[in-house]
């Protein structure tokens, strides 16, 4: 049966005799009756062994007429239901029989047989993952199936039923789901992420390209598309509604394979390598009109989205310079091309390119927002945040565009959140309990803007501060709005704005925690807040324990906030929270955390808590972890190693943090006992260092002998001048020396060097000379000071 072509006028495709012409056999009435009775009996069985035995008998009965059974309307449904209970060897035997002759294409072109083949391929994949069937056996079956598909690839891709079999086979070869989100039948287990990856809510490209399960078979598919029989048809396949998802999938499967992409992408776009001699460009022969026409087509624009997502950065820059420059505003306003442009912006990872794109598009922000093309603006803002390029210009441009859009009484933040929707967040005509679904793109853009440096996001932070408590609550209850509040708490905004947010939500923490998104907001506020804020949040959550226990994340939030301990004894809870906050402050002071963060926290009177109930601030904890890892590093200088040995608990705590790297110090990393041990150990080191410096100041420590018995004592004492009357050193000279000594000590103290007065039991006449000598031994003087000391002696 020849497959039906959907665009015969555009391209005739391979020769007509390439498609199988065999007529589908029909199942006998006996087989149909047998399978109908078998289904009712199978549904009544609960024992797995009995089910497996029944399926084995059914497949044995269908032996020799697999195609007829699989393509029958009644039998195919029964067979598809029986396959999950079959043994892998039985499925492999059934598939082997289908692959003989032209059975695969005949079965795949049937609406019933295509479903059975998809079920067979899915069961083979499960058997491979469970190691129930040997790898070579599966690979041999897949190789035979791939060769069969490649013989009639055009018919497989353009047939409305067979294309699903080809897509399923492609996913098995790639080892993952490579189909677009629009292919719902092949993408049931995938989670959303098309919008999120473009606007920065999810990471765009993965750091490591996933490994292909069968690279040789993927190479066979690529070579078939690039062969002389299909190279001219490849460009036309992008416009076919059945073939387009397969083309997108094979591009995604080749991600990271530069050689394959550099061959596939130009061929799909219609490049003609021999168009001009001496031109080495991969894109020669492609005109600006053709390229933009592909972006503007309803079907091929989906292929361009994938092309932009997988193309290397140099090829993206060539796309812009050759085909897109100066035309971005027009493409951004197009109904189909704007989606392809969003994918291009999401793939741009170089600062110069992002700055160029921003310079061309920032003047059209207002028009794009008015024409419901805010996805382009969101993708461009995410690119600025990702590359840290043009953030100042982007924030000014979006603020200027919103100024001309918002109604009276609306601020910048509220205007963003209510894009493409009438009314306000909390209007006077709204009924009690009524909610307004905020704009997902507006929430995404505001979240991105809050991630900018503080000086660029201040206008939006101030606008959020103008919300009333009821408006703040409504935003926190929205799925997208909760991300905005969470971004504000975790951003580099001033602590005053965060404190203001916590004051507005006071008394509504339990209401907010019931919502899935609001639960995350409460957790972020609890982590950032001070002891008093934590006490308020824990108290409100403890009073609503019954309602929170029934929510998906309510129990986990209450554990993090320590509500059970709070209900048992609020005074003990507060004492523990205060002790944790003080411990973290001492931790930061001893281990030298970020001075700016410490100053801000001190001024805001928000000591972070890092005990059994919450994590501390990220920057402070990361600095502590780095310092503890540094303490445990084997590359420490020898002088630090001599200051004292670490205690067992301190060494364990430092090693735990060192293994995880500079990260947030949590209860699982360092226990309170280990943390106290590290602090005590640090104090002992300081005391040891201080004692060592004191010992350096004392002549007895430096010289290692008693001063009175020192053989050099007489040599030093003899030059000292005495008065004839009292037998004591000259008073003026001694006073002068003491003044110089005092000044010298003050200078040393200013540099962080502590000196102690020399206290020895020696005659008064030798004390001054020994003090001078002791100072010289403790800290060597310069040559000039040595000469002066020698003259005075």
PDB file of N, CA, C and O in Angstrom, residues 705-745:
ATOM      1  N   UNK A 705      68.003  31.671  78.338  1.00  0.00           N
ATOM      2  CA  UNK A 705      68.826  31.576  79.540  1.00  0.00           C
ATOM      3  C   UNK A 705      68.383  32.617  80.533  1.00  0.00           C
ATOM      4  O   UNK A 705      67.678  33.564  80.183  1.00  0.00           O
ATOM      5  N   UNK A 706      68.741  32.466  81.762  1.00  0.00           N
ATOM      6  CA  UNK A 706      68.397  33.429  82.790  1.00  0.00           C
ATOM      7  C   UNK A 706      69.198  34.698  82.593  1.00  0.00           C
ATOM      8  O   UNK A 706      70.406  34.654  82.356  1.00  0.00           O
ATOM      9  N   UNK A 707      68.554  35.843  82.705  1.00  0.00           N
ATOM     10  CA  UNK A 707      69.211  37.108  82.403  1.00  0.00           C
ATOM     11  C   UNK A 707      70.332  37.395  83.397  1.00  0.00           C
ATOM     12  O   UNK A 707      71.395  37.886  83.018  1.00  0.00           O
ATOM     13  N   UNK A 708      70.104  37.082  84.658  1.00  0.00           N
ATOM     14  CA  UNK A 708      71.128  37.393  85.657  1.00  0.00           C
ATOM     15  C   UNK A 708      72.398  36.609  85.425  1.00  0.00           C
ATOM     16  O   UNK A 708      73.495  37.071  85.726  1.00  0.00           O
ATOM     17  N   UNK A 709      72.245  35.360  84.890  1.00  0.00           N
ATOM     18  CA  UNK A 709      73.421  34.515  84.673  1.00  0.00           C
ATOM     19  C   UNK A 709      73.976  34.625  83.272  1.00  0.00           C
ATOM     20  O   UNK A 709      74.899  33.900  82.904  1.00  0.00           O
ATOM     21  N   UNK A 710      73.414  35.485  82.474  1.00  0.00           N
ATOM     22  CA  UNK A 710      73.876  35.584  81.091  1.00  0.00           C
ATOM     23  C   UNK A 710      75.303  36.087  81.045  1.00  0.00           C
ATOM     24  O   UNK A 710      75.654  37.049  81.712  1.00  0.00           O
ATOM     25  N   UNK A 711      76.188  35.471  80.255  1.00  0.00           N
ATOM     26  CA  UNK A 711      77.591  35.916  80.203  1.00  0.00           C
ATOM     27  C   UNK A 711      77.753  37.271  79.557  1.00  0.00           C
ATOM     28  O   UNK A 711      78.775  37.919  79.747  1.00  0.00           O
ATOM     29  N   UNK A 712      76.740  37.718  78.801  1.00  0.00           N
ATOM     30  CA  UNK A 712      76.857  39.006  78.116  1.00  0.00           C
ATOM     31  C   UNK A 712      76.230  40.133  78.911  1.00  0.00           C
ATOM     32  O   UNK A 712      76.199  41.261  78.463  1.00  0.00           O
ATOM     33  N   UNK A 713      75.680  39.808  80.101  1.00  0.00           N
ATOM     34  CA  UNK A 713      74.974  40.844  80.848  1.00  0.00           C
ATOM     35  C   UNK A 713      75.905  41.981  81.253  1.00  0.00           C
ATOM     36  O   UNK A 713      75.558  43.147  81.152  1.00  0.00           O
ATOM     37  N   UNK A 714      77.119  41.663  81.680  1.00  0.00           N
ATOM     38  CA  UNK A 714      78.046  42.707  82.122  1.00  0.00           C
ATOM     39  C   UNK A 714      78.477  43.582  80.966  1.00  0.00           C
ATOM     40  O   UNK A 714      78.696  44.787  81.120  1.00  0.00           O
ATOM     41  N   UNK A 715      78.598  42.966  79.772  1.00  0.00           N
ATOM     42  CA  UNK A 715      79.014  43.760  78.617  1.00  0.00           C
ATOM     43  C   UNK A 715      77.978  44.802  78.250  1.00  0.00           C
ATOM     44  O   UNK A 715      78.297  45.877  77.800  1.00  0.00           O
ATOM     45  N   UNK A 716      76.722  44.486  78.478  1.00  0.00           N
ATOM     46  CA  UNK A 716      75.669  45.442  78.121  1.00  0.00           C
ATOM     47  C   UNK A 716      75.479  46.461  79.229  1.00  0.00           C
ATOM     48  O   UNK A 716      75.240  47.626  78.976  1.00  0.00           O
ATOM     49  N   UNK A 717      75.607  46.038  80.483  1.00  0.00           N
ATOM     50  CA  UNK A 717      75.358  46.943  81.602  1.00  0.00           C
ATOM     51  C   UNK A 717      76.459  47.965  81.740  1.00  0.00           C
ATOM     52  O   UNK A 717      76.223  49.114  82.079  1.00  0.00           O
ATOM     53  N   UNK A 718      77.705  47.599  81.433  1.00  0.00           N
ATOM     54  CA  UNK A 718      78.836  48.485  81.697  1.00  0.00           C
ATOM     55  C   UNK A 718      78.766  49.826  81.007  1.00  0.00           C
ATOM     56  O   UNK A 718      79.166  50.833  81.593  1.00  0.00           O
ATOM     57  N   UNK A 719      78.272  49.913  79.762  1.00  0.00           N
ATOM     58  CA  UNK A 719      78.260  51.256  79.135  1.00  0.00           C
ATOM     59  C   UNK A 719      77.217  52.186  79.714  1.00  0.00           C
ATOM     60  O   UNK A 719      77.228  53.372  79.423  1.00  0.00           O
ATOM     61  N   UNK A 720      76.258  51.711  80.522  1.00  0.00           N
ATOM     62  CA  UNK A 720      75.197  52.571  81.018  1.00  0.00           C
ATOM     63  C   UNK A 720      75.776  53.551  82.034  1.00  0.00           C
ATOM     64  O   UNK A 720      76.541  53.170  82.929  1.00  0.00           O
ATOM     65  N   UNK A 721      75.402  54.833  81.896  1.00  0.00           N
ATOM     66  CA  UNK A 721      75.917  55.892  82.770  1.00  0.00           C
ATOM     67  C   UNK A 721      75.116  55.980  84.047  1.00  0.00           C
ATOM     68  O   UNK A 721      73.893  55.872  84.030  1.00  0.00           O
ATOM     69  N   UNK A 722      75.797  56.156  85.217  1.00  0.00           N
ATOM     70  CA  UNK A 722      75.158  56.285  86.515  1.00  0.00           C
ATOM     71  C   UNK A 722      75.391  57.674  87.052  1.00  0.00           C
ATOM     72  O   UNK A 722      76.409  58.313  86.762  1.00  0.00           O
ATOM     73  N   UNK A 723      74.487  58.132  87.874  1.00  0.00           N
ATOM     74  CA  UNK A 723      74.695  59.391  88.577  1.00  0.00           C
ATOM     75  C   UNK A 723      75.549  59.129  89.815  1.00  0.00           C
ATOM     76  O   UNK A 723      75.501  58.048  90.407  1.00  0.00           O
ATOM     77  N   UNK A 724      76.324  60.076  90.164  1.00  0.00           N
ATOM     78  CA  UNK A 724      77.239  59.905  91.291  1.00  0.00           C
ATOM     79  C   UNK A 724      76.488  59.850  92.614  1.00  0.00           C
ATOM     80  O   UNK A 724      76.914  59.175  93.547  1.00  0.00           O
ATOM     81  N   UNK A 725      75.338  60.524  92.699  1.00  0.00           N
ATOM     82  CA  UNK A 725      74.650  60.627  93.986  1.00  0.00           C
ATOM     83  C   UNK A 725      73.884  59.357  94.309  1.00  0.00           C
ATOM     84  O   UNK A 725      74.054  58.746  95.352  1.00  0.00           O
ATOM     85  N   UNK A 726      73.032  58.957  93.448  1.00  0.00           N
ATOM     86  CA  UNK A 726      72.108  57.874  93.781  1.00  0.00           C
ATOM     87  C   UNK A 726      72.561  56.513  93.278  1.00  0.00           C
ATOM     88  O   UNK A 726      72.059  55.494  93.697  1.00  0.00           O
ATOM     89  N   UNK A 727      73.531  56.500  92.344  1.00  0.00           N
ATOM     90  CA  UNK A 727      73.938  55.217  91.774  1.00  0.00           C
ATOM     91  C   UNK A 727      72.908  54.631  90.820  1.00  0.00           C
ATOM     92  O   UNK A 727      72.899  53.442  90.577  1.00  0.00           O
ATOM     93  N   UNK A 728      71.974  55.454  90.320  1.00  0.00           N
ATOM     94  CA  UNK A 728      70.946  55.002  89.383  1.00  0.00           C
ATOM     95  C   UNK A 728      71.235  55.554  87.998  1.00  0.00           C
ATOM     96  O   UNK A 728      71.988  56.519  87.844  1.00  0.00           O
ATOM     97  N   UNK A 729      70.697  55.030  86.974  1.00  0.00           N
ATOM     98  CA  UNK A 729      70.894  55.584  85.620  1.00  0.00           C
ATOM     99  C   UNK A 729      70.382  57.009  85.540  1.00  0.00           C
ATOM    100  O   UNK A 729      69.500  57.412  86.284  1.00  0.00           O
ATOM    101  N   UNK A 730      70.958  57.749  84.647  1.00  0.00           N
ATOM    102  CA  UNK A 730      70.553  59.130  84.454  1.00  0.00           C
ATOM    103  C   UNK A 730      69.055  59.195  84.167  1.00  0.00           C
ATOM    104  O   UNK A 730      68.547  58.549  83.271  1.00  0.00           O
ATOM    105  N   UNK A 731      68.314  59.990  84.981  1.00  0.00           N
ATOM    106  CA  UNK A 731      66.844  60.038  84.870  1.00  0.00           C
ATOM    107  C   UNK A 731      66.362  60.521  83.525  1.00  0.00           C
ATOM    108  O   UNK A 731      65.415  59.996  82.958  1.00  0.00           O
ATOM    109  N   UNK A 732      66.997  61.566  83.001  1.00  0.00           N
ATOM    110  CA  UNK A 732      66.573  62.121  81.706  1.00  0.00           C
ATOM    111  C   UNK A 732      66.784  61.115  80.580  1.00  0.00           C
ATOM    112  O   UNK A 732      65.959  60.968  79.677  1.00  0.00           O
ATOM    113  N   UNK A 733      67.938  60.420  80.636  1.00  0.00           N
ATOM    114  CA  UNK A 733      68.215  59.438  79.580  1.00  0.00           C
ATOM    115  C   UNK A 733      67.225  58.291  79.616  1.00  0.00           C
ATOM    116  O   UNK A 733      66.723  57.830  78.578  1.00  0.00           O
ATOM    117  N   UNK A 734      66.921  57.818  80.853  1.00  0.00           N
ATOM    118  CA  UNK A 734      65.955  56.722  80.961  1.00  0.00           C
ATOM    119  C   UNK A 734      64.584  57.156  80.464  1.00  0.00           C
ATOM    120  O   UNK A 734      63.880  56.428  79.765  1.00  0.00           O
ATOM    121  N   UNK A 735      64.163  58.347  80.845  1.00  0.00           N
ATOM    122  CA  UNK A 735      62.863  58.853  80.419  1.00  0.00           C
ATOM    123  C   UNK A 735      62.779  58.972  78.908  1.00  0.00           C
ATOM    124  O   UNK A 735      61.769  58.657  78.279  1.00  0.00           O
ATOM    125  N   UNK A 736      63.898  59.426  78.306  1.00  0.00           N
ATOM    126  CA  UNK A 736      63.929  59.589  76.848  1.00  0.00           C
ATOM    127  C   UNK A 736      63.809  58.232  76.154  1.00  0.00           C
ATOM    128  O   UNK A 736      63.101  58.066  75.157  1.00  0.00           O
ATOM    129  N   UNK A 737      64.534  57.240  76.736  1.00  0.00           N
ATOM    130  CA  UNK A 737      64.450  55.903  76.146  1.00  0.00           C
ATOM    131  C   UNK A 737      63.047  55.325  76.282  1.00  0.00           C
ATOM    132  O   UNK A 737      62.533  54.667  75.378  1.00  0.00           O
ATOM    133  N   UNK A 738      62.403  55.548  77.417  1.00  0.00           N
ATOM    134  CA  UNK A 738      61.052  55.044  77.615  1.00  0.00           C
ATOM    135  C   UNK A 738      60.072  55.680  76.640  1.00  0.00           C
ATOM    136  O   UNK A 738      59.162  55.036  76.123  1.00  0.00           O
ATOM    137  N   UNK A 739      60.246  56.977  76.366  1.00  0.00           N
ATOM    138  CA  UNK A 739      59.367  57.637  75.410  1.00  0.00           C
ATOM    139  C   UNK A 739      59.534  57.045  74.006  1.00  0.00           C
ATOM    140  O   UNK A 739      58.559  56.817  73.300  1.00  0.00           O
ATOM    141  N   UNK A 740      60.815  56.827  73.620  1.00  0.00           N
ATOM    142  CA  UNK A 740      61.042  56.233  72.305  1.00  0.00           C
ATOM    143  C   UNK A 740      60.447  54.826  72.228  1.00  0.00           C
ATOM    144  O   UNK A 740      59.885  54.411  71.220  1.00  0.00           O
ATOM    145  N   UNK A 741      60.631  54.108  73.343  1.00  0.00           N
ATOM    146  CA  UNK A 741      60.074  52.750  73.371  1.00  0.00           C
ATOM    147  C   UNK A 741      58.549  52.771  73.246  1.00  0.00           C
ATOM    148  O   UNK A 741      57.938  51.960  72.547  1.00  0.00           O
ATOM    149  N   UNK A 742      57.904  53.731  73.944  1.00  0.00           N
ATOM    150  CA  UNK A 742      56.454  53.846  73.876  1.00  0.00           C
ATOM    151  C   UNK A 742      55.978  54.173  72.463  1.00  0.00           C
ATOM    152  O   UNK A 742      55.016  53.613  71.964  1.00  0.00           O
ATOM    153  N   UNK A 743      56.682  55.105  71.811  1.00  0.00           N
ATOM    154  CA  UNK A 743      56.302  55.450  70.432  1.00  0.00           C
ATOM    155  C   UNK A 743      56.471  54.248  69.505  1.00  0.00           C
ATOM    156  O   UNK A 743      55.676  54.012  68.615  1.00  0.00           O
ATOM    157  N   UNK A 744      57.568  53.518  69.725  1.00  0.00           N
ATOM    158  CA  UNK A 744      57.810  52.356  68.886  1.00  0.00           C
ATOM    159  C   UNK A 744      56.694  51.316  69.037  1.00  0.00           C
ATOM    160  O   UNK A 744      56.237  50.696  68.103  1.00  0.00           O
ATOM    161  N   UNK A 745      56.235  51.101  70.270  1.00  0.00           N
ATOM    162  CA  UNK A 745      55.157  50.155  70.525  1.00  0.00           C
ATOM    163  C   UNK A 745      53.850  50.605  69.882  1.00  0.00           C
ATOM    164  O   UNK A 745      53.090  49.820  69.351  1.00  0.00           O
TER     165      UNK A 745
END
